[in-house]
mmCIF file of C-alpha atoms in Angstrom:
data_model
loop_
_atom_site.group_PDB
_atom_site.id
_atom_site.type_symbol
_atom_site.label_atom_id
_atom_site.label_comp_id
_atom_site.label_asym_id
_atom_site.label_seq_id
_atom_site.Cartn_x
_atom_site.Cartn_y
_atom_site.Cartn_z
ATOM 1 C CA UNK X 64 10.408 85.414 27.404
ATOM 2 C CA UNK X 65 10.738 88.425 29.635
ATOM 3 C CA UNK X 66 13.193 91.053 28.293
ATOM 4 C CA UNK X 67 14.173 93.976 30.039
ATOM 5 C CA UNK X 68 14.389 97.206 28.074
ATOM 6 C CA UNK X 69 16.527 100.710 28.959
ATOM 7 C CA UNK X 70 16.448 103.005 28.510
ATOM 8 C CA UNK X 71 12.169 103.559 27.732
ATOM 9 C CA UNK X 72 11.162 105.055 24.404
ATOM 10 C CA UNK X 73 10.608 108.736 24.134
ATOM 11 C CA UNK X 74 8.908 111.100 21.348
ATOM 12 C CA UNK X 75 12.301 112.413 20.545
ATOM 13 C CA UNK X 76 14.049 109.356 19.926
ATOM 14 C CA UNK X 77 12.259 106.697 18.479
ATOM 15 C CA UNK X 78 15.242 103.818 17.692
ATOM 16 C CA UNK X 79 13.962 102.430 21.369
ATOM 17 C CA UNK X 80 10.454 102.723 20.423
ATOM 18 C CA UNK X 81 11.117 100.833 17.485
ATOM 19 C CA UNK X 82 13.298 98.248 18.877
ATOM 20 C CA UNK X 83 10.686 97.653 21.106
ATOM 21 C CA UNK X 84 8.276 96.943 18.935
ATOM 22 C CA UNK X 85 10.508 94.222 16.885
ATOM 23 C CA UNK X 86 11.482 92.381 20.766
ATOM 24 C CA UNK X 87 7.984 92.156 21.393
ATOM 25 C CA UNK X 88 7.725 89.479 18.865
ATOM 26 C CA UNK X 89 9.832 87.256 21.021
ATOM 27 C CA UNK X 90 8.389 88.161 24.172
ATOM 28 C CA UNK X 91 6.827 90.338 26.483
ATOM 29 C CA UNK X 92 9.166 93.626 27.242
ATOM 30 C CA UNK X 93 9.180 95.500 30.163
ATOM 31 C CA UNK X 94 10.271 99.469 29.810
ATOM 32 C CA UNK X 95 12.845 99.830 32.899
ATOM 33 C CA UNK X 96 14.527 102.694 34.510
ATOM 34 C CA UNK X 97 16.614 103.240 37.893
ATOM 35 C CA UNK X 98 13.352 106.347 38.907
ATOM 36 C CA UNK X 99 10.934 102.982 38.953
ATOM 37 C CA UNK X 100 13.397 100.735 40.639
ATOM 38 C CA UNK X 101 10.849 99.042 42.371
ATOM 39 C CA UNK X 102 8.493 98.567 40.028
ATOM 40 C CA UNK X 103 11.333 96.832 38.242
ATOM 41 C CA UNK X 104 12.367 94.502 40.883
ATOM 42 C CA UNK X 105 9.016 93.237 41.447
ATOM 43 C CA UNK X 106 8.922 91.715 37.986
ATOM 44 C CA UNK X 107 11.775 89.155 39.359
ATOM 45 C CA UNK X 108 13.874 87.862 37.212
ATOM 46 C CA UNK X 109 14.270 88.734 33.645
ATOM 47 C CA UNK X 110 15.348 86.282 30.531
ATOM 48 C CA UNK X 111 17.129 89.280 28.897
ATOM 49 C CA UNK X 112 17.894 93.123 29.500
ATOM 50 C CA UNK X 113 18.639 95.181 27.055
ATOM 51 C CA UNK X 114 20.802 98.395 27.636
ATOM 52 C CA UNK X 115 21.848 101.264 25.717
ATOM 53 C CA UNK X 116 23.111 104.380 25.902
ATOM 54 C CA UNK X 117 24.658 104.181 29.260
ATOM 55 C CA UNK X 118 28.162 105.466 28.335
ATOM 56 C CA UNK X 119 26.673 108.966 27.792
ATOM 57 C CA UNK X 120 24.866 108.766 31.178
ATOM 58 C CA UNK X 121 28.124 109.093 32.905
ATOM 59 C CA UNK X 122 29.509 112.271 31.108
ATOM 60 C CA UNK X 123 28.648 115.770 32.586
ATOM 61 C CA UNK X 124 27.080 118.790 30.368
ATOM 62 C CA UNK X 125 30.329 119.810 29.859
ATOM 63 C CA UNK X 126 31.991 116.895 28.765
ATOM 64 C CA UNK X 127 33.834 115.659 31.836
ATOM 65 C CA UNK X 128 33.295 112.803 33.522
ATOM 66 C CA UNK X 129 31.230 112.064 36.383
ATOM 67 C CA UNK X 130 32.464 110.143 39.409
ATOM 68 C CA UNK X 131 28.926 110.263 40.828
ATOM 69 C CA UNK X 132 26.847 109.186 37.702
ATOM 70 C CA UNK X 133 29.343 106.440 36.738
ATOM 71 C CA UNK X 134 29.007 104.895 39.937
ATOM 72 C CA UNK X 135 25.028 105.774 39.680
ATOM 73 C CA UNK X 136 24.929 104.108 36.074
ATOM 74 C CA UNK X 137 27.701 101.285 37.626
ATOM 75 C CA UNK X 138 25.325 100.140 39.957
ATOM 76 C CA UNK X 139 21.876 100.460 38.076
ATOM 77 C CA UNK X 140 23.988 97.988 35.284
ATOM 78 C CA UNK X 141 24.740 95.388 37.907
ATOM 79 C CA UNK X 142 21.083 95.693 39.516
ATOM 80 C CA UNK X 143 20.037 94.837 35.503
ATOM 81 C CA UNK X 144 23.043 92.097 35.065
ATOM 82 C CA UNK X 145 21.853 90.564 38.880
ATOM 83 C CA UNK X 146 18.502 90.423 37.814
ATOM 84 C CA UNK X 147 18.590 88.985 34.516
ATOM 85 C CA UNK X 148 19.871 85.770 33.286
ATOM 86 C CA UNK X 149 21.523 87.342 30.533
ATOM 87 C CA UNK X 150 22.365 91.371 29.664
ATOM 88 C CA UNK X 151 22.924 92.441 26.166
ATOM 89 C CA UNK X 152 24.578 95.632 25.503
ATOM 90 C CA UNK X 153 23.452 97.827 22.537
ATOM 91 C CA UNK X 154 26.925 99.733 21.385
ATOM 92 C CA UNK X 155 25.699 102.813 20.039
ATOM 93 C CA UNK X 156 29.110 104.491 19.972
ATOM 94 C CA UNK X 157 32.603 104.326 20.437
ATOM 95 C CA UNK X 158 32.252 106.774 23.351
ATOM 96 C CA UNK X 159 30.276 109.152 24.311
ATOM 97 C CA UNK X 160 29.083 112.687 22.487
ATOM 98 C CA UNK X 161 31.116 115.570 23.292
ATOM 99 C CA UNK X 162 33.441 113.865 26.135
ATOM 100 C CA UNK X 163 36.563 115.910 27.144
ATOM 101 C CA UNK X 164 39.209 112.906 26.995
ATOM 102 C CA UNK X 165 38.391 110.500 24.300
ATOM 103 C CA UNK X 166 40.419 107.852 26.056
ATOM 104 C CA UNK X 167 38.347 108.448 29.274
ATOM 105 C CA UNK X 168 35.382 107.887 26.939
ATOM 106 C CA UNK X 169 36.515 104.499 25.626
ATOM 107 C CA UNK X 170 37.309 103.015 28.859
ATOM 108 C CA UNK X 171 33.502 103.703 30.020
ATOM 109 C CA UNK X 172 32.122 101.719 26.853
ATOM 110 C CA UNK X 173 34.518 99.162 27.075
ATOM 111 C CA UNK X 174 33.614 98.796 30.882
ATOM 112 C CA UNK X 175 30.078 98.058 30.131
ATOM 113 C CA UNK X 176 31.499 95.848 27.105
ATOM 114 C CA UNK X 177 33.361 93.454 29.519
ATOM 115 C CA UNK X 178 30.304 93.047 31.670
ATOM 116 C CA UNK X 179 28.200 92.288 28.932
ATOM 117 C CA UNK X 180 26.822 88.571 27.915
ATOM 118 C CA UNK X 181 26.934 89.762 24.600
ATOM 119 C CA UNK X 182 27.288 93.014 22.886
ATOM 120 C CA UNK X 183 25.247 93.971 19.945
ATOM 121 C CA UNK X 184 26.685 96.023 17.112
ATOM 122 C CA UNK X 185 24.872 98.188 14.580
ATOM 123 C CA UNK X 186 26.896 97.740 11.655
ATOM 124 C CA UNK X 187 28.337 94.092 10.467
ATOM 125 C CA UNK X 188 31.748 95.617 9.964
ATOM 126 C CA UNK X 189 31.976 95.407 13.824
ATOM 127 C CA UNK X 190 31.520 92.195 14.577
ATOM 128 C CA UNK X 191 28.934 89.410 14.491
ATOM 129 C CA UNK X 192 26.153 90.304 16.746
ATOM 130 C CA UNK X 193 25.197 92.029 13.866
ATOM 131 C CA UNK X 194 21.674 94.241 14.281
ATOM 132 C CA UNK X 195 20.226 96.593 11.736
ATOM 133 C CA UNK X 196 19.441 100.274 13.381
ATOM 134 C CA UNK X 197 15.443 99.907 12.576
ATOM 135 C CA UNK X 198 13.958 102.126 9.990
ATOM 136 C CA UNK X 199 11.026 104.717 10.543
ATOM 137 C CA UNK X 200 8.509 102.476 9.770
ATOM 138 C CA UNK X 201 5.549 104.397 10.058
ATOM 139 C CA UNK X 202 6.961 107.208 7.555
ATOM 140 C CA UNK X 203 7.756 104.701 4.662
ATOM 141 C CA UNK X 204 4.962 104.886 2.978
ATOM 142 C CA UNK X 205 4.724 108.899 2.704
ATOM 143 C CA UNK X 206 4.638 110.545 -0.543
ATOM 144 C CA UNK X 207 8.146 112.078 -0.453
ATOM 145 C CA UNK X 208 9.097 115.768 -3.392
ATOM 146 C CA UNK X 209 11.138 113.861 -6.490
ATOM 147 C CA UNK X 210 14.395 114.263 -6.068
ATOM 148 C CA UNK X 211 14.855 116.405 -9.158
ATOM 149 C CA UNK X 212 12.388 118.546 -7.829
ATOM 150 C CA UNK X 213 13.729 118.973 -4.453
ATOM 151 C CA UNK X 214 14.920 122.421 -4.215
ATOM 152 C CA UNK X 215 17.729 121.667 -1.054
ATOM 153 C CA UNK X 216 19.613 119.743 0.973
ATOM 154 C CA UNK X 217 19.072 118.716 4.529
ATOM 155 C CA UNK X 218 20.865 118.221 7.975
ATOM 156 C CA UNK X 219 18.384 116.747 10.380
ATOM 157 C CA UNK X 220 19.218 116.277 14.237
ATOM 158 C CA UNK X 221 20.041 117.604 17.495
ATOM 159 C CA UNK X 222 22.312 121.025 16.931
ATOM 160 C CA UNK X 223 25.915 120.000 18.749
ATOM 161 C CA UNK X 224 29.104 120.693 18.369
ATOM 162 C CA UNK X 225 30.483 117.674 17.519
ATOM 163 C CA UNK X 226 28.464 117.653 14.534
ATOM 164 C CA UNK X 227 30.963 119.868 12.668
ATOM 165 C CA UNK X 228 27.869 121.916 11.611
ATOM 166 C CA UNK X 229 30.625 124.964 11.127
ATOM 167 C CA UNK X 230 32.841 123.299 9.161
ATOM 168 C CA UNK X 231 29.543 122.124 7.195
ATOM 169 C CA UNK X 232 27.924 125.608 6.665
ATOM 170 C CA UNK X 233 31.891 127.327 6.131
ATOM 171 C CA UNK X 234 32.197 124.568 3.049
ATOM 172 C CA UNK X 235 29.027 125.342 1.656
ATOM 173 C CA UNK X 236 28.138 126.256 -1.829
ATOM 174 C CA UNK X 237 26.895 129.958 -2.097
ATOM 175 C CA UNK X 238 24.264 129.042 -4.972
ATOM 176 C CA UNK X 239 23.103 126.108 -2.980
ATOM 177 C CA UNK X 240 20.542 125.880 -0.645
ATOM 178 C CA UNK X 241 20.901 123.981 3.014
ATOM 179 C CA UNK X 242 18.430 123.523 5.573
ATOM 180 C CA UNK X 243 19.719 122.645 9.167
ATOM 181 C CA UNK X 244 17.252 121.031 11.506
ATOM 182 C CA UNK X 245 16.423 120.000 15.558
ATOM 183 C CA UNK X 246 16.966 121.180 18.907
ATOM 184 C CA UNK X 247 20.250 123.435 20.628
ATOM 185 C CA UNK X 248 20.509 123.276 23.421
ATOM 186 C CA UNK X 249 23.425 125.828 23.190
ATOM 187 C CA UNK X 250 22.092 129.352 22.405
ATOM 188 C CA UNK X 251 25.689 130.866 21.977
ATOM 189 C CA UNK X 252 26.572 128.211 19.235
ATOM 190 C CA UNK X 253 23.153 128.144 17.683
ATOM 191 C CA UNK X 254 23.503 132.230 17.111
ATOM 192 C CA UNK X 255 26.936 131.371 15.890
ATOM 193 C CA UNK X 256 25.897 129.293 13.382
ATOM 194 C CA UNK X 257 23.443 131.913 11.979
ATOM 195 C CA UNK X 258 26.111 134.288 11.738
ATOM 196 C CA UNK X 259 28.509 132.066 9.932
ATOM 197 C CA UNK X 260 25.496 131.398 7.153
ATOM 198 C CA UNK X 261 25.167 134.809 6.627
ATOM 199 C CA UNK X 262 25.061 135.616 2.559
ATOM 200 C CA UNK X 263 24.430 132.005 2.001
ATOM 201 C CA UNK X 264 21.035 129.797 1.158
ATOM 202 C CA UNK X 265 20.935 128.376 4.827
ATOM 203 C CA UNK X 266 18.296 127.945 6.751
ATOM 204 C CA UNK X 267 18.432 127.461 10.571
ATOM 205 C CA UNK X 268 15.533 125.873 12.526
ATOM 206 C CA UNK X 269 16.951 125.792 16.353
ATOM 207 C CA UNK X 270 14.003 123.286 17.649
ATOM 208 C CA UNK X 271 12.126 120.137 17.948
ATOM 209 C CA UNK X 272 10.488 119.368 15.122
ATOM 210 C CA UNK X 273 6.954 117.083 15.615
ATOM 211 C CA UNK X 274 6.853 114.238 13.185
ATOM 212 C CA UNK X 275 4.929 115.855 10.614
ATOM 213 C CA UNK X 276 6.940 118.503 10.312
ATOM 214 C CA UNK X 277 10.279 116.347 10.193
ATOM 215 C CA UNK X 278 8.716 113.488 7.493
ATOM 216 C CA UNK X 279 7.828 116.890 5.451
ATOM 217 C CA UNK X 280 11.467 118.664 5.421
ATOM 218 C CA UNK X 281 13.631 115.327 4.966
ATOM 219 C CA UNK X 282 10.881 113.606 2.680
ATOM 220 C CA UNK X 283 11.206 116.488 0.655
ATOM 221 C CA UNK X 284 15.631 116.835 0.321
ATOM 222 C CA UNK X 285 17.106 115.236 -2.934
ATOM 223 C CA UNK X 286 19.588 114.637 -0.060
ATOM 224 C CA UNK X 287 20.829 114.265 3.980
ATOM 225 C CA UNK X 288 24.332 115.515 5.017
ATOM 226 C CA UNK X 289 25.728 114.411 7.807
ATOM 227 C CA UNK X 290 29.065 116.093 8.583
ATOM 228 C CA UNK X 291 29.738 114.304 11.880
ATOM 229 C CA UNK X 292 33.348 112.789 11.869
ATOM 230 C CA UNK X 293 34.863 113.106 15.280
ATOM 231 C CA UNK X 294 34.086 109.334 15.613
ATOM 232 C CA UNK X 295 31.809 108.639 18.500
ATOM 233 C CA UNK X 296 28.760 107.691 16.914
ATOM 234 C CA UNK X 297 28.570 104.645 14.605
ATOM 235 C CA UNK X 298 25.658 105.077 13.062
ATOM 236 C CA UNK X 299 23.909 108.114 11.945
ATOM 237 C CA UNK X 300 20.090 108.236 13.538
ATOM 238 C CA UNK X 301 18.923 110.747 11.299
ATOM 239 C CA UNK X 302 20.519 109.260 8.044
ATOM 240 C CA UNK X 303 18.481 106.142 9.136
ATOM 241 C CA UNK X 304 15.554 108.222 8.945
ATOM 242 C CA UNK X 305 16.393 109.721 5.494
ATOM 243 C CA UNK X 306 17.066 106.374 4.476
ATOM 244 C CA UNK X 307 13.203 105.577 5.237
ATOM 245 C CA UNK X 308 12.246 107.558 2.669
ATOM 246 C CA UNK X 309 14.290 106.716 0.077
ATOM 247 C CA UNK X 310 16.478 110.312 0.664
ATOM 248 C CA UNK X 311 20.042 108.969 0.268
ATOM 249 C CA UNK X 312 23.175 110.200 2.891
ATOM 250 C CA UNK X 313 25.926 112.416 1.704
ATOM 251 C CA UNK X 314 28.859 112.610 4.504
ATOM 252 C CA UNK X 315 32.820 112.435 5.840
ATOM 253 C CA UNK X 316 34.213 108.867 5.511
ATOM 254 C CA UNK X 317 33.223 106.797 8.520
ATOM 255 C CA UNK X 318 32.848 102.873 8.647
ATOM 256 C CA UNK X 319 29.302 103.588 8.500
ATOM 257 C CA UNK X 320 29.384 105.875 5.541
ATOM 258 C CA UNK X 321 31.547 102.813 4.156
ATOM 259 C CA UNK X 322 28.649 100.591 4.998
ATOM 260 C CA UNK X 323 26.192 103.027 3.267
ATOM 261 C CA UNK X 324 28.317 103.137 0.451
ATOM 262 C CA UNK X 325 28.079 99.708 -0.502
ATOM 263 C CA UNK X 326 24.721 99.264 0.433
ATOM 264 C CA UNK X 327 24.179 101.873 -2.703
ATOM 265 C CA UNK X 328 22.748 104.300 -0.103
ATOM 266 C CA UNK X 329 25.672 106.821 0.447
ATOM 267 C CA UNK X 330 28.268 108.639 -1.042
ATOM 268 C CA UNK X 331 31.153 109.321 1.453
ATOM 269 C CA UNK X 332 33.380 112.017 0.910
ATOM 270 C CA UNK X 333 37.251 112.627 2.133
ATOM 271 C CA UNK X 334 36.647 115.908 3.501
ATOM 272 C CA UNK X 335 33.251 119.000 3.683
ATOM 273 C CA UNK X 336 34.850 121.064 0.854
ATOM 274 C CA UNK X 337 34.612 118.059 -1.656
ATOM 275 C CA UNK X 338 30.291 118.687 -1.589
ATOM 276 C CA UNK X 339 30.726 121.810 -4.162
ATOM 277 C CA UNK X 340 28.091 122.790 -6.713
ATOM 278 C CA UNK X 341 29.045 120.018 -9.121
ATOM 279 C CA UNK X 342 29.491 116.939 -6.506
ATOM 280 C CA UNK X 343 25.336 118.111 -4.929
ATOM 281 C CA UNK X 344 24.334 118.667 -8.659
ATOM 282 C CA UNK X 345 25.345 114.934 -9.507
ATOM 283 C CA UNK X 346 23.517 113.587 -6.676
ATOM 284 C CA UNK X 347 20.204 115.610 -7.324
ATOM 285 C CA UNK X 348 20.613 114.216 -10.567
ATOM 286 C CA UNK X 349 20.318 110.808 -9.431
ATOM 287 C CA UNK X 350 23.476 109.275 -8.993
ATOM 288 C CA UNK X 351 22.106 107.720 -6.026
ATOM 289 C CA UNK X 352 18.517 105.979 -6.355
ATOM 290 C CA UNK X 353 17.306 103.875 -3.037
ATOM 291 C CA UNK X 354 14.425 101.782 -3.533
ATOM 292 C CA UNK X 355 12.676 101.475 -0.259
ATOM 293 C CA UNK X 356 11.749 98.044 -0.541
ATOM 294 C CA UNK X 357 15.303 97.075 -0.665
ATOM 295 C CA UNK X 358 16.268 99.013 2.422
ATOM 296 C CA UNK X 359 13.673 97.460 4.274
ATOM 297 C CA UNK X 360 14.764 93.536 3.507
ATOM 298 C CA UNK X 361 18.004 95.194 4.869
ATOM 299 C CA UNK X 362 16.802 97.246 7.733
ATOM 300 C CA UNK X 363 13.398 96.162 8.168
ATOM 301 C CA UNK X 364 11.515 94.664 11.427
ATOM 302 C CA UNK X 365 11.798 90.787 9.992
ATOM 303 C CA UNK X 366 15.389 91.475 9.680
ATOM 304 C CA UNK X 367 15.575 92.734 13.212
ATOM 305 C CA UNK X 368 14.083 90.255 14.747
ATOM 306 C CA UNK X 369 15.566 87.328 13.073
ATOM 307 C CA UNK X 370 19.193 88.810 13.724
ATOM 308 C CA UNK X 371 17.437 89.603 17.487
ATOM 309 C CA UNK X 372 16.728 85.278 17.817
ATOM 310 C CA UNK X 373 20.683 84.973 16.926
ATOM 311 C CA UNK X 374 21.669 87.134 19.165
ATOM 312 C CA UNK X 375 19.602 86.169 21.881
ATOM 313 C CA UNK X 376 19.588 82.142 21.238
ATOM 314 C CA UNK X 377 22.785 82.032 19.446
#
């Protein structure tokens, strides 16, 4: 089987990387991108292409949309969809990050939705082409701080606004102490947040982290907050990365939080101001306790690629 694969992996986001690596065992994948268009058309014709993340492709820096890039993206879809005896469309969120009219932003995903073969969903709540996010494999087996020894919490991820990081840091427990984590892209907003965590235990680190460095600070949390609740994404990237180390997810009620909830994995929470002293105290405690072994029958790479031959076959 040849399967076509957008967009190509990248160091700073490895969910492509990974779901790569669990396609390959059903055939030979072939990285492709509209800046090698000929190198993709040469290959002929494709079994299967895989797409994600297009919605966001279309949506300027400042949130509006972009007649250019949405005819751009438009036509690089249909090259993939001509070229391919089926297209399978990975839907990553409900629209994209940070777009200025939500309803804009849900008639560019359901677009691409319409035109798909099939679309793939990343929670089973959403319907039945049901595919686990993949885990972080390759950090899994790191030796991760006890939780009752962990001295902090952790928010790991690109630095947006959408994130609610203010609302997050504003809520925060004085005695507590909260490390934020990843790139900004946004000076102005990263200074911001600085000031706002002024006379509390927050620490800021505005930039990429390497891998080392990012297995170290969220291997060694007693747990992840994600405050994110504007609903665009639908699921959380860097819980999934907690999650591969056993580091259980504390954040605002979202199907996915709902989903991590009954997996045993999460505790969601009605609003930011409900994660006082007492509520982080309980979960350092060990409220919460993930054995990685289960999350990996749930999320692992046989998982994947069984749910991948459904899909795909199916």
């Amino acid at each position: 089987m040849k399967i076509a694969y957008y967009p190509p992996s990248s160091k700073e986001n490895l969910f492509s990387e990974n779901m790569i690596g669990c396609l390959s065992e059903l055939g030979d994948v072939y990285e492709v991108t509209p800046r090698r268009l000929v190198n993709f058309i040469k290959f002929s014709r494709y079994d299967v292409a895989v797409v994600n993340w297009i919605e966001s492709k279309v949506i300027k820096s400042n949130g509006d949309f972009s007649l250019f890039k949405f005819t751009f993206f438009v036509a690089w879809f249909h090259i993939l969809k001509f070229f391919s005896k089926k297209i399978i469309y990975v839907k990553h969120n409900n629209f994209p990050h940070g777009v200025s009219s939500v309803d804009s932003g849900l008639r560019i995903v359901r677009y691409f939705e319409s035109r798909s073969d099939k679309v793939v969903v990343l929670i089973p709540q959403l319907g039945a082409n049901f595919v686990p996010h993949p885990l972080y494999s390759d950090l899994s087996n790191r030796k991760c701080t006890s939780r009752d020894a962990a001295p902090y919490a952790v928010f790991f991820g690109r630095i947006e606004k959408y994130k609610n990081l203010d609302k997050l840091i504003s809520a925060w427990p004085e005695l507590m102490r909260l490390v934020i984590a990843g790139p900004c892209n946004n000076a102005v907003y990263l200074e911001y947040l600085r000031n706002l965590g002024t006379g509390k235990d927050i620490n800021i680190i505005g930039r990429y982290l390497s891998e080392d460095e990012a297995s170290e600070l969220v291997g060694g949390a007693y747990v992840l907050v994600n405050p994110a609740s504007e609903g665009s994404a639908i699921v959380s990237g860097s819980a999934m990365y907690a999650l591969s180390m056993g580091v259980p997810v504390v954040g605002v009620h979202t199907p996915f939080m709902s989903f991590m909830e009954e997996l045993g994995y999460g505790v969601p929470v009605n609003s930011l101001e409900e994660i006082d002293s007492d509520f982080l105290h309980e979960v350092r405690s060990g409220s919460v306790l993930i054995s990685r072994g289960a999350v990996n029958e749930i999320f692992g790479q046989k998982m994947i690629v069984d749910r991948w031959k459904e899909v795909i076959y199916g």
